Amino acid sequence: MSLDLVTAGESHGPALVAILTGLPAGLRLDRSAIDEDLHRRRQGYGRSPRQQLEADEVEVLAGLRHGVTLGTPLALVIRNRDHENWTWGMSPWPPEGEPSGKGTKPVTLPRPGHADLAGTLKYGHDDVRNALERASARQTASHVAAGAVAKALLGEIGVTVSGRAVEIGGETDADAMRAATDAARTDRDTLGGIVEVVATGVPPGLGSYAEKRDRLDARVGAALMGIQAVKAVEIGDGIALARARGSEAHDEIEPDRRRMSNRAGGVEAGVSNGEAIVTRAAMKPLPTLMRPLRSVDLESGEPGQALVERSDVQAVEALAVVAEAAVAWELARAAREKFGGDALTDFVAAHSAYVDRIGWRTP
Ligand code: EPS
């Protein structure tokens, strides 16, 4: 049983779309829980005015009846309210009438750090906008909606997933994070940071050491690296483990088979070991600077300054929600593989039978 996700949507196009396949039938979804995660993603200090414009409410087009999954593809839509300012510029079909609104002139000045240059070269675009629209982190909204569905499924077997920002612009204290954001805004600059996602209640045995692609840490790591602007991922004590001795690096085993520490971050040899899964993702500073970096005009070949668009100063708190969704999605996929079931009751029963067999009780 494979849980899969495909998304579509441009940042200023009509809508974002997510299609989720492989969900069991009988899972009750709470609309407000999905919308709450979408709301959380829009929050955070240092976000752009775009976030006040968007409502980000999920619409369901298929796969759900009276709030309960049918076991068929679940189709979700999130409308881009901002599209009304881009109806000509981002019209899917050749636009009619005189150019009006935003996006009517081609973008020719790629931003260092964004998909602008490589995307334009790769796809042969003559307008950088054709690359940046899909590369935009706006797209993470559809992944957050899918993550909320994954969390509902994981909740049925007692797994919780939660993310938080732990560092912004090198600061770890909430007041200092805000001050750093204010200072960057004043300097017309941007910041990055680090988020942490913790999953509890994961039984031992998700993922496998059998093949590289099956390893839970490789899968969760790829899910986090796949998020816009993420440049590094850590599982458990990660890089610090490379500097420790073996006697200080591993998690000794108690008679009840729990661990005396959790330096491995809940995964050993690519398999969950029953401790909390602890992951961290590091985000680079956002590439849209109000004081732009040097670039080249792709039309004239002359030196120029990169595109300046309305943007966030930092979006680390938003990343915490997106990373939470990414980890939840990957854990839900691994749980579906292990416990299967067309009906939710089959999935839950397979989990119960398994934890009974191994004598595992979450604390
Ligand atoms: C983004 C640029 C900004 C961000 C956007 C990501 O968009 P805009 O230019 O429309 O203000 O606000 O993020 C979102 C819209 C969102 O919902 O997260 C980019 O270039 O990646």
XYZ file of C-alpha atoms and ligand atoms in Angstrom:
384
model
C 0.000 0.000 0.000
C 1.704 3.148 -1.140
C 0.781 6.625 -0.018
C 1.642 9.124 -2.747
C 1.340 12.832 -3.318
C 1.428 14.957 -6.426
C 1.059 18.727 -6.291
C 0.602 21.459 -8.884
C 0.252 25.216 -8.815
C 2.097 28.464 -9.464
C 2.531 31.129 -6.791
C 0.291 33.689 -8.550
C -1.730 31.266 -10.678
C -5.364 30.419 -9.946
C -4.764 27.753 -7.276
C -2.557 25.147 -5.627
C -3.614 21.534 -6.041
C -2.687 18.363 -4.150
C -3.758 14.820 -5.025
C -3.181 12.194 -2.339
C -3.464 8.531 -3.226
C -3.242 5.442 -1.017
C -5.191 6.695 1.991
C -7.347 4.052 3.683
C -11.116 4.408 3.597
C -12.801 5.477 6.822
C -10.356 8.156 7.999
C -12.268 11.085 9.455
C -10.749 14.431 8.503
C -11.253 17.640 10.435
C -11.472 20.578 8.068
C -10.499 23.042 10.780
C -7.349 21.040 11.612
C -6.173 21.345 7.990
C -7.041 25.055 7.867
C -5.330 25.584 11.234
C -2.055 24.190 9.850
C -2.422 26.395 6.766
C -2.986 29.329 9.108
C 0.088 28.425 11.181
C 2.172 28.346 8.003
C 1.155 31.910 7.160
C 2.075 33.190 10.619
C 5.486 34.052 11.956
C 7.393 37.232 12.408
C 8.902 38.710 9.262
C 6.411 37.356 6.718
C 5.412 39.401 3.671
C 2.093 41.286 3.275
C 1.095 38.474 0.881
C 0.187 36.425 3.935
C -2.580 38.848 4.933
C -3.963 38.631 1.430
C -4.293 34.863 1.343
C -7.048 33.010 3.213
C -5.592 29.538 2.558
C -8.687 27.457 3.160
C -8.749 23.952 1.794
C -11.406 22.854 -0.698
C -11.948 19.160 -1.284
C -12.945 18.086 -4.782
C -12.810 14.307 -4.475
C -12.131 11.359 -2.221
C -14.128 12.524 0.797
C -17.783 12.101 1.724
C -19.252 13.694 4.825
C -15.752 14.207 6.194
C -14.652 10.585 5.809
C -12.158 9.286 3.224
C -13.478 6.907 0.565
C -10.177 5.114 -0.108
C -10.038 6.889 -3.475
C -7.712 9.746 -4.529
C -8.218 12.772 -2.301
C -8.094 15.995 -4.319
C -7.381 19.241 -2.448
C -7.387 22.804 -3.756
C -6.147 26.027 -2.155
C -7.065 29.143 -4.138
C -4.507 31.937 -4.577
C -6.444 35.083 -3.689
C -3.575 37.169 -5.076
C -4.360 35.720 -8.516
C -7.005 38.419 -8.973
C -4.086 40.884 -9.312
C -2.414 38.634 -11.896
C -5.339 37.501 -14.070
C -3.699 38.811 -17.251
C -0.074 38.107 -16.254
C -0.698 34.546 -15.043
C -3.614 33.616 -17.297
C -3.351 29.901 -18.137
C -4.721 30.628 -21.624
C -3.586 33.426 -23.950
C -4.938 36.519 -22.166
C -7.591 38.677 -23.760
C -7.639 42.467 -23.679
C -4.905 44.959 -22.853
C -2.173 43.907 -20.405
C -3.166 44.907 -16.885
C -2.238 44.084 -13.308
C 0.971 42.328 -12.282
C 3.255 40.052 -14.271
C 2.747 41.754 -17.629
C 6.439 42.496 -18.256
C 8.999 39.675 -18.558
C 11.458 39.293 -15.669
C 15.031 39.239 -16.994
C 17.126 39.785 -13.827
C 17.593 36.464 -11.985
C 18.022 36.479 -8.186
C 21.103 34.675 -6.843
C 19.851 31.885 -4.569
C 16.477 31.393 -6.293
C 15.581 29.033 -9.141
C 15.576 31.992 -11.529
C 18.758 31.455 -13.552
C 19.072 27.664 -13.570
C 15.316 27.238 -14.132
C 15.282 29.685 -17.042
C 18.273 28.022 -18.699
C 17.050 24.486 -18.049
C 13.556 24.939 -19.481
C 14.431 27.446 -22.194
C 12.169 30.171 -20.832
C 12.380 33.729 -22.071
C 10.754 35.085 -18.895
C 12.293 34.256 -15.508
C 8.757 34.304 -14.081
C 8.082 30.982 -15.817
C 10.670 29.411 -13.499
C 10.162 31.344 -10.283
C 6.395 30.883 -10.062
C 6.552 27.148 -9.395
C 9.833 27.270 -7.477
C 8.252 29.723 -5.011
C 7.721 28.534 -1.449
C 4.050 29.426 -1.887
C 3.789 25.842 -3.073
C 4.502 24.579 0.453
C 0.855 25.311 1.335
C -0.241 22.225 -0.614
C 2.305 20.098 1.259
C 1.064 21.449 4.574
C -2.506 20.449 3.652
C -1.269 16.950 2.766
C 0.739 16.847 5.995
C -2.391 17.635 8.001
C -4.076 14.596 6.418
C -0.991 12.497 7.215
C -1.136 13.653 10.845
C -4.786 12.561 11.033
C -3.773 9.088 9.843
C -0.794 8.917 12.216
C -3.025 10.056 15.079
C -5.009 6.815 14.659
C -1.915 4.862 15.763
C -0.819 7.301 18.455
C 1.897 9.148 16.519
C 2.237 12.920 16.939
C 4.488 15.238 14.924
C 5.372 18.790 15.828
C 7.788 21.390 14.505
C 9.219 24.618 15.912
C 11.807 27.227 15.008
C 14.909 26.851 17.189
C 17.200 29.442 15.616
C 16.601 32.561 13.482
C 19.495 34.604 12.127
C 21.844 32.826 14.548
C 19.659 33.699 17.594
C 17.950 31.128 19.820
C 16.016 33.344 22.238
C 12.548 34.513 21.054
C 13.196 38.217 21.723
C 16.599 38.068 20.050
C 15.039 36.292 17.028
C 12.577 39.181 16.657
C 15.294 41.784 17.102
C 17.423 40.070 14.440
C 14.424 40.042 12.083
C 13.772 43.753 12.713
C 17.429 44.580 12.106
C 17.469 42.620 8.844
C 14.290 44.374 7.708
C 15.842 47.778 8.466
C 18.917 46.767 6.488
C 16.650 45.507 3.668
C 18.231 42.104 4.122
C 16.958 38.575 4.855
C 17.661 35.778 7.362
C 17.665 32.002 7.589
C 17.461 29.671 10.542
C 16.946 26.188 11.931
C 13.773 24.247 12.723
C 13.296 21.073 14.723
C 10.617 18.441 14.162
C 9.895 15.774 16.769
C 7.669 12.731 16.204
C 6.515 10.713 19.211
C 4.735 7.370 19.444
C 6.527 5.895 16.416
C 6.929 2.150 17.080
C 10.255 0.432 16.418
C 10.410 -1.009 12.918
C 9.347 1.713 10.443
C 11.740 1.842 7.494
C 14.360 -0.815 6.783
C 18.110 -1.356 6.484
C 17.514 -3.690 3.511
C 18.034 -1.058 0.806
C 19.192 2.540 0.806
C 15.845 3.740 -0.463
C 14.021 2.048 2.434
C 15.978 3.748 5.203
C 13.697 5.942 7.275
C 16.407 8.531 7.934
C 17.191 8.748 4.197
C 13.497 9.206 3.456
C 12.842 11.795 6.143
C 16.092 13.536 5.194
C 15.066 13.711 1.543
C 11.611 15.001 2.508
C 13.229 17.833 4.484
C 15.914 18.595 1.883
C 13.120 18.834 -0.680
C 11.680 21.918 0.999
C 12.525 25.283 -0.564
C 15.652 26.956 0.912
C 16.704 23.968 3.074
C 20.464 23.428 2.815
C 21.170 20.933 5.615
C 19.359 18.251 7.597
C 20.301 16.528 10.844
C 18.862 13.431 12.522
C 19.355 13.277 16.286
C 22.723 14.669 17.367
C 23.794 14.500 13.704
C 27.067 16.309 13.071
C 28.008 16.361 16.776
C 28.106 12.538 16.729
C 31.008 12.674 14.295
C 33.027 14.453 16.983
C 32.086 12.140 19.870
C 33.577 8.841 20.952
C 31.512 5.682 20.509
C 31.046 5.434 24.274
C 29.363 8.850 24.196
C 27.532 8.508 20.903
C 25.183 5.552 21.257
C 21.975 5.068 23.215
C 22.277 2.299 25.793
C 19.416 -0.157 26.129
C 17.243 -0.602 29.262
C 15.719 -3.981 30.232
C 12.344 -2.786 28.859
C 14.179 -2.103 25.563
C 13.807 1.651 25.777
C 16.929 3.819 25.593
C 18.835 5.753 28.237
C 19.385 8.635 25.784
C 18.273 9.567 22.268
C 21.362 10.742 20.412
C 20.382 8.707 17.367
C 17.180 10.751 17.029
C 14.969 7.653 17.038
C 16.490 5.963 13.982
C 19.241 3.320 13.871
C 20.343 1.642 10.633
C 17.456 3.301 8.835
C 14.850 1.787 11.160
C 12.838 3.581 13.859
C 13.885 2.349 17.306
C 10.862 3.474 19.318
C 12.372 6.687 20.681
C 11.165 10.087 19.506
C 12.260 10.853 15.954
C 14.179 14.125 16.179
C 15.144 15.972 13.001
C 16.481 19.426 12.232
C 16.493 21.378 8.989
C 18.588 24.470 8.257
C 17.265 27.155 5.920
C 19.398 29.630 4.024
C 18.430 33.337 4.028
C 15.650 34.091 1.533
C 17.005 35.162 -1.859
C 14.674 38.091 -2.592
C 16.540 41.073 -1.162
C 15.138 44.576 -1.043
C 18.756 45.651 -1.547
C 19.415 43.402 -4.505
C 22.559 41.436 -5.274
C 24.495 41.706 -8.512
C 23.117 39.796 -11.457
C 22.949 39.851 -15.227
C 20.177 41.052 -17.513
C 19.448 37.921 -19.531
C 18.068 39.972 -22.424
C 20.886 42.494 -22.842
C 23.736 40.526 -21.275
C 24.595 43.650 -19.256
C 25.358 43.589 -15.525
C 22.328 44.462 -13.451
C 20.667 44.140 -10.075
C 18.490 41.158 -9.247
C 14.703 41.281 -9.301
C 13.108 42.964 -6.284
C 9.673 41.610 -5.383
C 7.613 41.869 -2.242
C 8.965 39.109 0.000
C 9.496 37.879 3.537
C 12.419 38.980 5.751
C 12.545 35.441 7.095
C 10.160 32.487 7.044
C 11.729 30.147 9.592
C 8.530 29.746 11.642
C 6.690 28.894 8.424
C 9.387 26.327 7.642
C 8.707 24.706 11.036
C 5.129 23.987 9.905
C 6.225 22.860 6.442
C 8.939 20.590 7.896
C 6.416 19.129 10.341
C 4.169 18.307 7.375
C 7.073 16.766 5.438
C 8.087 14.499 8.335
C 4.442 13.555 8.978
C 3.950 12.668 5.327
C 7.032 10.451 5.225
C 6.148 8.700 8.493
C 2.599 8.138 7.250
C 4.027 6.598 4.061
C 6.278 4.302 6.074
C 3.366 3.348 8.357
C 1.147 2.581 5.343
C 3.839 0.311 3.967
C 4.154 -1.532 7.254
C 0.498 -1.779 8.284
C -1.370 -1.690 4.936
C -5.142 -2.034 4.970
C -7.855 -0.761 2.627
C -10.047 0.220 5.569
C -8.729 2.343 8.433
C -9.773 -0.401 10.874
C -7.454 -2.865 9.057
C -4.568 -0.400 9.354
C -5.191 0.194 13.073
C -5.641 -3.545 13.755
C -2.368 -4.386 11.987
C -0.562 -1.793 14.102
C -2.091 -3.212 17.318
C -1.188 -6.785 16.378
C 2.379 -5.701 15.624
C 2.963 -3.751 18.841
C 1.440 -6.686 20.775
C 3.827 -9.095 19.082
C 6.887 -7.055 19.971
C 5.494 -6.175 23.395
C 5.767 -2.444 22.749
C 3.818 0.128 24.696
C 4.361 3.839 24.157
C 5.069 5.548 27.478
C 8.187 33.685 -2.372
C 7.985 35.046 -2.464
C 6.866 35.708 -1.745
C 6.492 34.874 -0.541
C 6.129 33.496 -1.087
C 7.396 32.824 -1.491
O 5.718 35.761 -2.554
P 5.148 37.131 -3.128
O 6.195 37.601 -4.080
O 3.839 36.785 -3.798
O 4.959 38.012 -1.920
O 5.456 35.466 0.186
O 5.495 32.727 -0.152
C 4.122 32.650 -0.208
C 3.350 33.340 -1.006
C 3.572 31.720 0.757
O 2.339 31.565 0.796
O 4.368 31.137 1.490
C 9.259 33.030 -3.147
O 9.808 33.700 -4.047
O 9.613 31.864 -2.881
